[in-house]
XYZ file of C-alpha atoms in Angstrom:
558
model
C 21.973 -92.638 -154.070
C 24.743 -91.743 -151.824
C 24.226 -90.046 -148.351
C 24.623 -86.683 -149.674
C 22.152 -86.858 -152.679
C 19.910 -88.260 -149.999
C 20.296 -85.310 -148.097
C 19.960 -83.122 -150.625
C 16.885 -84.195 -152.030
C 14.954 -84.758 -149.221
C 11.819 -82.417 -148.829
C 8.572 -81.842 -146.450
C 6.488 -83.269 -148.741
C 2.744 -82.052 -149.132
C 1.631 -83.893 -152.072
C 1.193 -87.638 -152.386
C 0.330 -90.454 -154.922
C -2.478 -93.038 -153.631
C 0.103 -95.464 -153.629
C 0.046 -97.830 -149.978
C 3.120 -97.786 -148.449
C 4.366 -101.577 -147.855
C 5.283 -102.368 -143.992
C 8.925 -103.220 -144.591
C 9.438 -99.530 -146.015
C 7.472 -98.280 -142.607
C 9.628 -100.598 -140.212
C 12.954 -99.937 -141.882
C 12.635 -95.995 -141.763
C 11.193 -96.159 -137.830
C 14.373 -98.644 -137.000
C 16.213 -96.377 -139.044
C 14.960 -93.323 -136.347
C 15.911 -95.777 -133.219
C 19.231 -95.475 -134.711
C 19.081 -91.902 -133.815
C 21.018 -90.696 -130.560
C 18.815 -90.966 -127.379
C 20.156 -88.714 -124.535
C 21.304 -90.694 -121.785
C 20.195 -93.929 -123.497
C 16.573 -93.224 -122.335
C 14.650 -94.378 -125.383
C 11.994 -91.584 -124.723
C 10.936 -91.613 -128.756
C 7.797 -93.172 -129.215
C 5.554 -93.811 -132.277
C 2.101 -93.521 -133.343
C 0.795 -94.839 -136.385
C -2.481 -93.189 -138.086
C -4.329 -94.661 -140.612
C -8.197 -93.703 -139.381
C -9.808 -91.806 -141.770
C -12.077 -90.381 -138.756
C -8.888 -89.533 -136.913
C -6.898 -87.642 -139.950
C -10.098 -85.538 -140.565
C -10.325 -84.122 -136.998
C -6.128 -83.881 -136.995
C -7.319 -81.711 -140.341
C -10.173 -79.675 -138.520
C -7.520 -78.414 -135.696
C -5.008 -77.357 -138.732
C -7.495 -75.668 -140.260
C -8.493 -73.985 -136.851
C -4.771 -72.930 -136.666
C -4.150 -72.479 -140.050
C -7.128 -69.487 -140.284
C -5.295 -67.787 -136.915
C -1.778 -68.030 -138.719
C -3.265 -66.142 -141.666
C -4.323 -63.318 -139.391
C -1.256 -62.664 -138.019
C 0.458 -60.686 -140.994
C -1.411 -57.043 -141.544
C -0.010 -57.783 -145.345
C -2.822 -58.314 -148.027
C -0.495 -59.526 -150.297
C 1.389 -61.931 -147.898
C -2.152 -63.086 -146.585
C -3.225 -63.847 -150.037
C -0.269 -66.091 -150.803
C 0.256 -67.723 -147.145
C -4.095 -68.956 -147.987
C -2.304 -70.369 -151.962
C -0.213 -72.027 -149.852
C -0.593 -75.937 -149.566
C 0.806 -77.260 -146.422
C -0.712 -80.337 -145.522
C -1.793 -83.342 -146.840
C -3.031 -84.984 -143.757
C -6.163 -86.322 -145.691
C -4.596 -87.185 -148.660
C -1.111 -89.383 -147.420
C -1.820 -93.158 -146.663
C -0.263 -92.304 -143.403
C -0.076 -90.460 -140.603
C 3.434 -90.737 -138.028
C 3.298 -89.000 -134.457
C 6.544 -88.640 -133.102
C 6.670 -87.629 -129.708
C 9.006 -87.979 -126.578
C 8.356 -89.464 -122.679
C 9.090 -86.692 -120.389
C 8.270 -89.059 -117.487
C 11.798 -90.229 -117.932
C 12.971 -86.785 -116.142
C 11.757 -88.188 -112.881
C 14.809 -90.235 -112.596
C 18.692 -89.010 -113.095
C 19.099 -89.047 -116.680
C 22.650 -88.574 -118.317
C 23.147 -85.543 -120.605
C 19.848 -83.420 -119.742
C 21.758 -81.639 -116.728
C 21.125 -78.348 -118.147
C 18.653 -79.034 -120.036
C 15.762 -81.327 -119.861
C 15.161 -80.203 -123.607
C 17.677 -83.029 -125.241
C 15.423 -85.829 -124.663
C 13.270 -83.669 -127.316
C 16.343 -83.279 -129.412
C 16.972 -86.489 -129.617
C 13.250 -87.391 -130.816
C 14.016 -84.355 -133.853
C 17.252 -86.508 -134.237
C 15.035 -89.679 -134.709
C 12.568 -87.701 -137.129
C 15.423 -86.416 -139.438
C 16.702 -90.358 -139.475
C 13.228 -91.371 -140.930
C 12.968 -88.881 -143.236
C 16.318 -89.747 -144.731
C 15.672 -93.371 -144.867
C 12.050 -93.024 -146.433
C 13.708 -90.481 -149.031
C 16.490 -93.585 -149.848
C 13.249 -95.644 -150.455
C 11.717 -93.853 -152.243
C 9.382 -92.113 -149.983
C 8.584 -88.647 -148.180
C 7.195 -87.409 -145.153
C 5.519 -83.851 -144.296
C 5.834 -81.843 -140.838
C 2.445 -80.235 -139.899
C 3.255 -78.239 -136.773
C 0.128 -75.279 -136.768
C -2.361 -77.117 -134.584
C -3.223 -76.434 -131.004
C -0.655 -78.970 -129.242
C -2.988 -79.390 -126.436
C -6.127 -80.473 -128.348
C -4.007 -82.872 -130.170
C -2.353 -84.347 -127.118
C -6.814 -84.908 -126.577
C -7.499 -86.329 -129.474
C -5.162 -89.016 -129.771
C -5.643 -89.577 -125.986
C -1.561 -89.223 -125.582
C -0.931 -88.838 -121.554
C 0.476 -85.682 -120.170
C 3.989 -87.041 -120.249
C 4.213 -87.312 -123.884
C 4.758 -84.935 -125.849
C 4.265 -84.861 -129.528
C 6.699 -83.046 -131.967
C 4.086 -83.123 -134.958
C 1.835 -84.754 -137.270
C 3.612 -86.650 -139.876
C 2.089 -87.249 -143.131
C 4.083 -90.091 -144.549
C 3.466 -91.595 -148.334
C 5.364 -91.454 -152.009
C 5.701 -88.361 -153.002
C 3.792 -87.423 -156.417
C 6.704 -84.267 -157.465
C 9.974 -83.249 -156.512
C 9.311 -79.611 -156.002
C 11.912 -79.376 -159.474
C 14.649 -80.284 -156.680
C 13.969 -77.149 -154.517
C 11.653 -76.718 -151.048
C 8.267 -76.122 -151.628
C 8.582 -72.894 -150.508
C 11.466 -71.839 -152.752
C 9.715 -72.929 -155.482
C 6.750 -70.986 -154.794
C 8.779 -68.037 -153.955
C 7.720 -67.569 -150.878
C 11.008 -67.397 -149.175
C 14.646 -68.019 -150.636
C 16.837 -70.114 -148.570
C 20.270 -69.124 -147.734
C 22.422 -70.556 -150.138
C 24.877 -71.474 -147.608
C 24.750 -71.891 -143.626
C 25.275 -68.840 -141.198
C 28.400 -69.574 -139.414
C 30.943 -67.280 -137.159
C 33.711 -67.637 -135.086
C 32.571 -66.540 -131.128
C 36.019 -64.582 -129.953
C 35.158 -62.816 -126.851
C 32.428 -62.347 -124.655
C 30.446 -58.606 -123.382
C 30.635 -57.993 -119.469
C 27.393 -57.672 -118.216
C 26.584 -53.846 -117.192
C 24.897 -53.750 -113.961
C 23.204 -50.695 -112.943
C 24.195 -48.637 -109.519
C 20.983 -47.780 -108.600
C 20.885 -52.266 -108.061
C 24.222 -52.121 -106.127
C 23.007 -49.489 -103.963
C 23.804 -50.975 -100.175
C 23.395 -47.674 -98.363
C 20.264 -46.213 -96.909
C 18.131 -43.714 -99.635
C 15.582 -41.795 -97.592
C 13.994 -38.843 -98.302
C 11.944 -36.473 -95.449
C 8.842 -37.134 -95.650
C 7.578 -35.382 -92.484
C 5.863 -32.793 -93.831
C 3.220 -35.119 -96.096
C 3.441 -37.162 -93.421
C 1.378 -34.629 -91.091
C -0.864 -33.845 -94.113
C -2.149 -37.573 -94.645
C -2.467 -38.179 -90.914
C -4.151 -34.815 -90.519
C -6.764 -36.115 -93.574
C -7.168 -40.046 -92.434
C -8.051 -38.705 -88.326
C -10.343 -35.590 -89.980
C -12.556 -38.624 -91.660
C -16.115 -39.459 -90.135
C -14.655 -41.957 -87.541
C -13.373 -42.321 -84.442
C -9.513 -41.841 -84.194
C -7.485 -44.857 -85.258
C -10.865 -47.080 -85.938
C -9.912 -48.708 -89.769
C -6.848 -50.005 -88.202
C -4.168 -51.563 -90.393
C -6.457 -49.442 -93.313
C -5.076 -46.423 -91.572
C -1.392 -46.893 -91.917
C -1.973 -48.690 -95.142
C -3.365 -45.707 -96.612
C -0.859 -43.370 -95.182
C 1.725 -45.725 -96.343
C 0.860 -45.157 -99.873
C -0.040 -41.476 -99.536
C 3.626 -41.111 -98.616
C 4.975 -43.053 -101.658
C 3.292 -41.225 -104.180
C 3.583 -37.640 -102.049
C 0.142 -36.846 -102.577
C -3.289 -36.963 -100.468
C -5.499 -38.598 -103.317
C -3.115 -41.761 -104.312
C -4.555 -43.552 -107.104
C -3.317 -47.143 -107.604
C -3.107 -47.154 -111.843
C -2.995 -50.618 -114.032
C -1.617 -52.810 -111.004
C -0.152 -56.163 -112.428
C 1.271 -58.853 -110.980
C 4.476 -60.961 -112.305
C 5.040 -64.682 -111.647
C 8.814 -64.998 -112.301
C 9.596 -68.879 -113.202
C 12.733 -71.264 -112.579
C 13.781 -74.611 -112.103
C 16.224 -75.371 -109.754
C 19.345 -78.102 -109.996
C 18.935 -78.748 -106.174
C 15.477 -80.552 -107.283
C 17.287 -83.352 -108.913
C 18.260 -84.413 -105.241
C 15.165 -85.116 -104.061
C 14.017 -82.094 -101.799
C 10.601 -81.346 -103.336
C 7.708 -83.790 -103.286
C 6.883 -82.881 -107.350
C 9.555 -83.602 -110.079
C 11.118 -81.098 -111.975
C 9.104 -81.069 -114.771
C 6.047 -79.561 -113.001
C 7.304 -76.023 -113.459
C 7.023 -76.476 -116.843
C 3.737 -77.503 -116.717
C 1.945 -74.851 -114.326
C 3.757 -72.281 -116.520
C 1.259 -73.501 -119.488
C -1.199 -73.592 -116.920
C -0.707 -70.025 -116.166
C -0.750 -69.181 -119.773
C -4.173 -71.079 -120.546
C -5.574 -68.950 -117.406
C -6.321 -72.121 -115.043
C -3.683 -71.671 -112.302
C -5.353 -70.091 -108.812
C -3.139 -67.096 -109.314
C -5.211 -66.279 -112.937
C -8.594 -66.720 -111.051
C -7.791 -63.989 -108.341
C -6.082 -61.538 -110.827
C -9.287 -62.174 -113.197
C -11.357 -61.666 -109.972
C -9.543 -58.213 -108.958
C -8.712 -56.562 -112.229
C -4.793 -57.195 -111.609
C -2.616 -57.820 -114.966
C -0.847 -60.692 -115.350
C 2.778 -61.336 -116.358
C 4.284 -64.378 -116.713
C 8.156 -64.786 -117.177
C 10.057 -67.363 -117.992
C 13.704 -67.253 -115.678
C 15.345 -70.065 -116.262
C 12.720 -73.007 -116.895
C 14.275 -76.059 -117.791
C 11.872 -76.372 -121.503
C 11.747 -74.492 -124.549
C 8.394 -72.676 -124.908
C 7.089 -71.321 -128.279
C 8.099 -67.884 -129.033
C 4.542 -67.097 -129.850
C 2.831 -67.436 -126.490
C 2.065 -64.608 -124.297
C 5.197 -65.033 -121.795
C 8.104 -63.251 -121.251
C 11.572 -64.776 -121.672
C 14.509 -64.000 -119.652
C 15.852 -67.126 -119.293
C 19.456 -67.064 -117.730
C 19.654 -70.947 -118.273
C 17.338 -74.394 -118.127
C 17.553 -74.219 -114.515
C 20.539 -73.452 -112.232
C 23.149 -76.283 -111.499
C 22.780 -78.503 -108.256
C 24.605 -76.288 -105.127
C 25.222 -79.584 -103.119
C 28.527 -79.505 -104.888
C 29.228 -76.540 -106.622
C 27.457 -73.009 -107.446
C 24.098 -72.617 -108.832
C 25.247 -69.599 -111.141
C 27.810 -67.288 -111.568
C 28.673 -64.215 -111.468
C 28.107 -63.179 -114.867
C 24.535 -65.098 -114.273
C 23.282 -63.758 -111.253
C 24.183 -59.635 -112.655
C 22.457 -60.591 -115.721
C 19.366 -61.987 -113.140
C 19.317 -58.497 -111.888
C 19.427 -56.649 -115.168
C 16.598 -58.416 -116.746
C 14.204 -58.456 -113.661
C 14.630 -54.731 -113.340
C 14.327 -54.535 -117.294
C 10.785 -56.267 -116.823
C 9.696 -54.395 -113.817
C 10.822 -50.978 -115.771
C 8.971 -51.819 -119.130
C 5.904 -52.829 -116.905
C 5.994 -49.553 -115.812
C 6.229 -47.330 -118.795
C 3.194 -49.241 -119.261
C 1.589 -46.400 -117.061
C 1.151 -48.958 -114.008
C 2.455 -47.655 -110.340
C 1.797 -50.947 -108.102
C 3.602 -54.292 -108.703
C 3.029 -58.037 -106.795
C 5.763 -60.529 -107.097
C 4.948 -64.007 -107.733
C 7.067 -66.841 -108.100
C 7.290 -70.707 -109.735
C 9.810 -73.032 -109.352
C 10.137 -76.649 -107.851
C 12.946 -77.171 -105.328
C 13.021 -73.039 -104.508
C 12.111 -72.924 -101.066
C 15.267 -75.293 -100.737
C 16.772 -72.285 -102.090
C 14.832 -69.817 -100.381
C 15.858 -71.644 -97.016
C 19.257 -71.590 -98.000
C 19.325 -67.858 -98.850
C 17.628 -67.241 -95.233
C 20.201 -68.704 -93.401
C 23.091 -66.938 -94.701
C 21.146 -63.898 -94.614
C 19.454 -64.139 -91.028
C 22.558 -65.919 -89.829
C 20.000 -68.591 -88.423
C 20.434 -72.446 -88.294
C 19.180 -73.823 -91.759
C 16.807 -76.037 -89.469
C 15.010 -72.700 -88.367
C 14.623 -71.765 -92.096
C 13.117 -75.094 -93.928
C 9.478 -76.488 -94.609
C 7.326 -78.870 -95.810
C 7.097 -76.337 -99.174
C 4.376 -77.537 -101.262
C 3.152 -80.723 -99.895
C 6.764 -82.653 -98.281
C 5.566 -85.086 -95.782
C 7.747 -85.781 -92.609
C 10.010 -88.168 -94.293
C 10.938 -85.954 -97.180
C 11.516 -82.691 -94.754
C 14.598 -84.666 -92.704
C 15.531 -85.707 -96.601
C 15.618 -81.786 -97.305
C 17.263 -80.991 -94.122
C 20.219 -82.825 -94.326
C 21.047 -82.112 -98.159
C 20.702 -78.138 -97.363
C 22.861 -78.967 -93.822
C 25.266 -80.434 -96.398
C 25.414 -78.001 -99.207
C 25.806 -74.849 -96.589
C 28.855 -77.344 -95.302
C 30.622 -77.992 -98.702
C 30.920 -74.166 -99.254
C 33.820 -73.262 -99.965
C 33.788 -69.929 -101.599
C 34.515 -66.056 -100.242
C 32.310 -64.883 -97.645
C 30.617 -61.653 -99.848
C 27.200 -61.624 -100.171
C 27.284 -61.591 -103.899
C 29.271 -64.596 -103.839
C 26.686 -66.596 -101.913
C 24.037 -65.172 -103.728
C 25.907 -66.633 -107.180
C 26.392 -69.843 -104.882
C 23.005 -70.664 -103.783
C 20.756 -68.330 -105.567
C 17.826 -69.337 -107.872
C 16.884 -67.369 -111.637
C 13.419 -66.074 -109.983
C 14.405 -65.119 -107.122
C 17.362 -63.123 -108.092
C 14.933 -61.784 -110.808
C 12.478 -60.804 -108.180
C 15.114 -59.154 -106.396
C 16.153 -56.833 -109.189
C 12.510 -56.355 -110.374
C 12.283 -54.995 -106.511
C 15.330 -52.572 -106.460
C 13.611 -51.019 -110.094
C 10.266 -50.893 -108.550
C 11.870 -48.848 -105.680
C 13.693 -47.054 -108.194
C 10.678 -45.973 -110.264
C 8.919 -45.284 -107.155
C 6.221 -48.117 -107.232
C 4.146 -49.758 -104.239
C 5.602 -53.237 -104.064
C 3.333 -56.002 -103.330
C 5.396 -59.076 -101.405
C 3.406 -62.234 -101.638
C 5.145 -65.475 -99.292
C 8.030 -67.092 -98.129
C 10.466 -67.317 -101.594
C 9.507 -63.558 -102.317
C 10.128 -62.439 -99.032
C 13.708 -63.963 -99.176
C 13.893 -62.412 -102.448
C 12.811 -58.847 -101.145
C 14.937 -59.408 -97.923
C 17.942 -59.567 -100.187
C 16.890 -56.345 -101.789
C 16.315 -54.956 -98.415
C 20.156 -55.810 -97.737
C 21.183 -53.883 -100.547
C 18.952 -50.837 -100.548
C 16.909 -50.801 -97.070
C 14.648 -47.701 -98.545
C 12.846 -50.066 -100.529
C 10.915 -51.394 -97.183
C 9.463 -47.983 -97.459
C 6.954 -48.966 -100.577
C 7.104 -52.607 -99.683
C 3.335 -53.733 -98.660
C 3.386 -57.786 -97.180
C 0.342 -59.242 -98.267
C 0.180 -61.994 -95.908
C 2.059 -64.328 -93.378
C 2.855 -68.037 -95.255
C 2.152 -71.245 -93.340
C 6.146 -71.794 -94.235
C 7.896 -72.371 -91.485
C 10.456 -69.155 -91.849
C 8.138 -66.844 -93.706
C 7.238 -65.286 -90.139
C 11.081 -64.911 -89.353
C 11.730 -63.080 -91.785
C 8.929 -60.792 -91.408
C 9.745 -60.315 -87.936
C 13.075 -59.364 -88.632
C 12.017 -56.809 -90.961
C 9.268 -55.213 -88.670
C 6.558 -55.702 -90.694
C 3.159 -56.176 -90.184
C 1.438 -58.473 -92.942
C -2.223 -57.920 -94.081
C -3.479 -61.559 -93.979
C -3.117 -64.609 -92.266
C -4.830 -67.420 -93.912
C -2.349 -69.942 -94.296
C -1.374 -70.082 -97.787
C 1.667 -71.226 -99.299
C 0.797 -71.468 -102.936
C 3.312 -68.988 -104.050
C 2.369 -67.715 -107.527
C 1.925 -64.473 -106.138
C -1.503 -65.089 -104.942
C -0.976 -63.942 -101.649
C -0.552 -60.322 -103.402
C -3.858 -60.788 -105.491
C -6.120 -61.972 -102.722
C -4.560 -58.540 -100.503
C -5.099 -56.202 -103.119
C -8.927 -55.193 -102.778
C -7.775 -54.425 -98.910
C -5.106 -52.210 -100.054
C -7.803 -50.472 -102.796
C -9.991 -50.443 -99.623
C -7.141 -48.193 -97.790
C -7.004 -45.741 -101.142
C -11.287 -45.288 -101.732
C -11.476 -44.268 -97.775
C -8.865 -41.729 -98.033
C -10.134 -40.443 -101.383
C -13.471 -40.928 -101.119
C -14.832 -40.631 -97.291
C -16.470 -37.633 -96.288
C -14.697 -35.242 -93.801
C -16.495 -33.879 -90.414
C -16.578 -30.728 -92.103
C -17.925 -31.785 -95.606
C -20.769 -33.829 -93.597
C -21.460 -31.667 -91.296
C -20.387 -33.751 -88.211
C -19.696 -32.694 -84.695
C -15.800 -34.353 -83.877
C -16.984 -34.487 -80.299
């Protein structure tokens, strides 16, 4: 056959003969997939072979797991009945079973061609499965993709490590039809394919539209003297001696004055973890790789992250968003995506973002915050995930605060001594290489990070709609403080949930005049700051709402 008839009548193959499958065809096709491109020359495509009966029948038991929740997902009785008719596995029935997977653990080191995206090593393992499919199809062969299992469970199973990650299970054997020359599909009309490939021409490119009310840069403030008095009036008329809740006091007036009322009701408070990676991480600055973002992201989504047990604990909805992480995640996962980019570039030499990037960071963090809120939900924590971003949140600090960079930097998560001069002098040098116009936008493009420009828009919208705004540590203070530099008003429904044991985290809080409700040393980030100080800040609203009055108890002020 010639390469295109190969091409052409290759298919995923569910149904097999009995027939073995001699070694030479098996070596040939996986040589024939090491042929394949590998990104940066990293060989990260590895192979598993499968030929345990015991094995294939649990690999069958999670597809059948899977393959009963895909069935559910369409409301259609007639779609349901023929997705069950539907054969499409043979995991059982093929003499053998293929694993291809790729080694993330090669990110750790500088790897040519994944600046920008970590993703291409994984490309280049689809590149290596296409190759084998083509040269089994030559032979005489087939092989069919099973992709609805639970990922994680298999990863168990075949006792792969964390770093590797599997595209699929592979049923490989000689295939006992041709599907009359068509997909399987086709033929069983589920779905016609296109009979030729969607192609355009890209000629220009939409501005993005940002919003005024997230350029505002003046002062917004509205007199709020009158219900001011009122609340003050209620909080010293409860059964208690003047000023004795303390920070409860002003907490509760606080919020009284943000919603204008005496009986503030916090409604369907949620907190949202924005998530990033940062090109500044390649250098060396954080004491986890890159790749770890990725991972506590599905961490957060299967609930076991710290910041899942508190808002579990507290009643607090949980949103996850995806920024910028430097990985593809399923489209059928509960997280949002706003991803500007797989990560921002490296600002030791040249901007993290531009322009374009950092309005459309603003657009869709206000876009999230906004939908959250027609949701019916009035108070909103910021959380945050991303390796390398308090070299990024330091950065941002000094510009801001005008304050040597060594003022603004810490250990972050876990950098021992060594590591912190490390981070030191490659932020020292990055402020020194700038070159660009002295604007605050500018820098912001220059040395910003996805989340935290996200965060920052999210802020200005939650403002905007008129929501409390929980601030949880150091890299959502800098984010807030930035929002504070465009639209100072929104300190006045900003509550700071606690003080971080990072280094500048108290600066900054100084600077603003704020008094945070915790001190217990955290710097976890996540946003867990804002879920362990929210029963305090439901403790402010039940005493204003719900504590008797001298009158109504019959008490003597005096």
């Amino acid at each position: 056959m010639t390469l295109d008839e190969i091409i052409k009548s290759r298919r995923d193959t569910r149904h097999f003969t009995n027939d073995t499958i001699p070694d030479e065809v098996i070596q040939k096709a996986l040589q024939a997939g090491h042929c394949a491109p590998s990104v940066g020359l990293t060989d990260a495509t590895k192979y598993y072979l499968i030929k345990s009966a015991e094995i294939k029948k649990a690999v069958k038991e999670l597809f059948l797991d899977y393959d009963h929740k895909a069935s559910n997902l369409t409301d259609d009785e007639l779609q349901k009945t023929q997705y069950k008719a539907l054969k499409l596995e043979a995991i059982e029935e093929a003499p053998l079973g293929l694993v291809i997977c790729y080694d993330r653990s090669v990110l750790n080191n500088f790897t040519i061609g994944t600046v920008g995206s970590n993703e291409a090593i994984k490309f280049s393992a689809v590149c290596a499965a296409q190759n084998i499919w083509l040269s089994l199809t030559e032979q005489g062969y087939s092989m069919g993709w099973v992709s609805i299992i639970n990922y994680y469970q298999f990863k168990l199973l075949l006792g792969l490590p964390e770093n590797i990650e599997p595209l699929g299970y592979f049923c490989v054997g000689k295939p006992a039809t041709n599907y009359n020359n068509q997909p399987m599909l086709q033929q069983l009309n589920w779905k016609q394919k296109q009979e030729n490939p969607h192609v355009e021409e890209i000629l220009f490119s939409t501005p993005v539209s940002v919003p005024d009310s997230l350029r505002v840069t003046t002062q917004l403030h509205t007199d709020d003297s009158a219900i001011s008095e009122a609340l003050q009036q209620e909080i010293d008329n409860k059964t208690k001696p003047l000023g004795s809740l303390g920070v409860l006091e002003s907490l509760a007036k606080q919020i009284g004055i943000v919603f204008q009322t005496l009986e503030p009701k916090i409604t369907k408070p949620n907190i949202v973890v924005f998530a990033a990676d940062h090109g500044i991480a390649n250098h060396g600055v954080s004491a986890y790789p890159q790749d770890v973002t990725r991972q506590m992201v599905n961490n957060f989504l299967e609930g076991g992250a710290a910041i899942n047990v508190f808002c579990r604990q507290n009643n607090i909805e949980l949103t996850i968003v995806d920024a910028g992480v430097n990985y593809d995640f399923p489209t059928n996962i509960n997280l949002v995506s706003a991803k500007i980019g797989k990560g921002t570039q490296s600002f030791l030499h040249g901007p993290a973002m531009s322009q374009t990037e950092l309005d459309l960071c603003f657009v869709k963090g206000a876009a999230i915050v906004n939908s959250i809120f027609e949701t019916g939900c009035n108070c909103i924590g910021f959380g945050e995930m991303g390796i390398g971003n308090t070299s990024t949140a330091s950065i941002l600090m000094s510009i801001l605060l005008q304050l040597p960079i060594e003022d603004c930097i810490g250990k972050g998560t876990g950098a021992n001594d060594e590591k912190l001069i490390q981070k030191q002098n490659i932020l020292k040098n990055a402020l020194g290489n700038y070159r660009g116009s002295d604007d605050l936008q500018s820098k912001l493009a220059y040395f910003g990070g996805f989340e935290i420009m996200q965060m920052t828009g999210g802020m200005l919208q939650a403002k905007e709609n008129n929501m409390l705004i929980l601030v949880d540590g150091f890299i959502c203070t800098v984010a807030f403080l930035i929002a504070y530099k465009m639209n100072p008003s929104v300190k006045e429904n900003a509550i700071f949930c606690h003080s971080s044991a990072e280094k500048g985290h108290q600066k900054i809080l100084d600077y603003l005049n704020v008094q945070p409700l915790l001190q217990l040393d955290l710097r976890l980030g996540e946003g867990t700051g804002c879920a362990v100080a929210f029963p305090i800040i439901q403790s402010a609203v039940c005493f204003l709402n719900e504590m008797a009055s001298f009158e109504s108890a019959g008490i003597s002020k005096k």
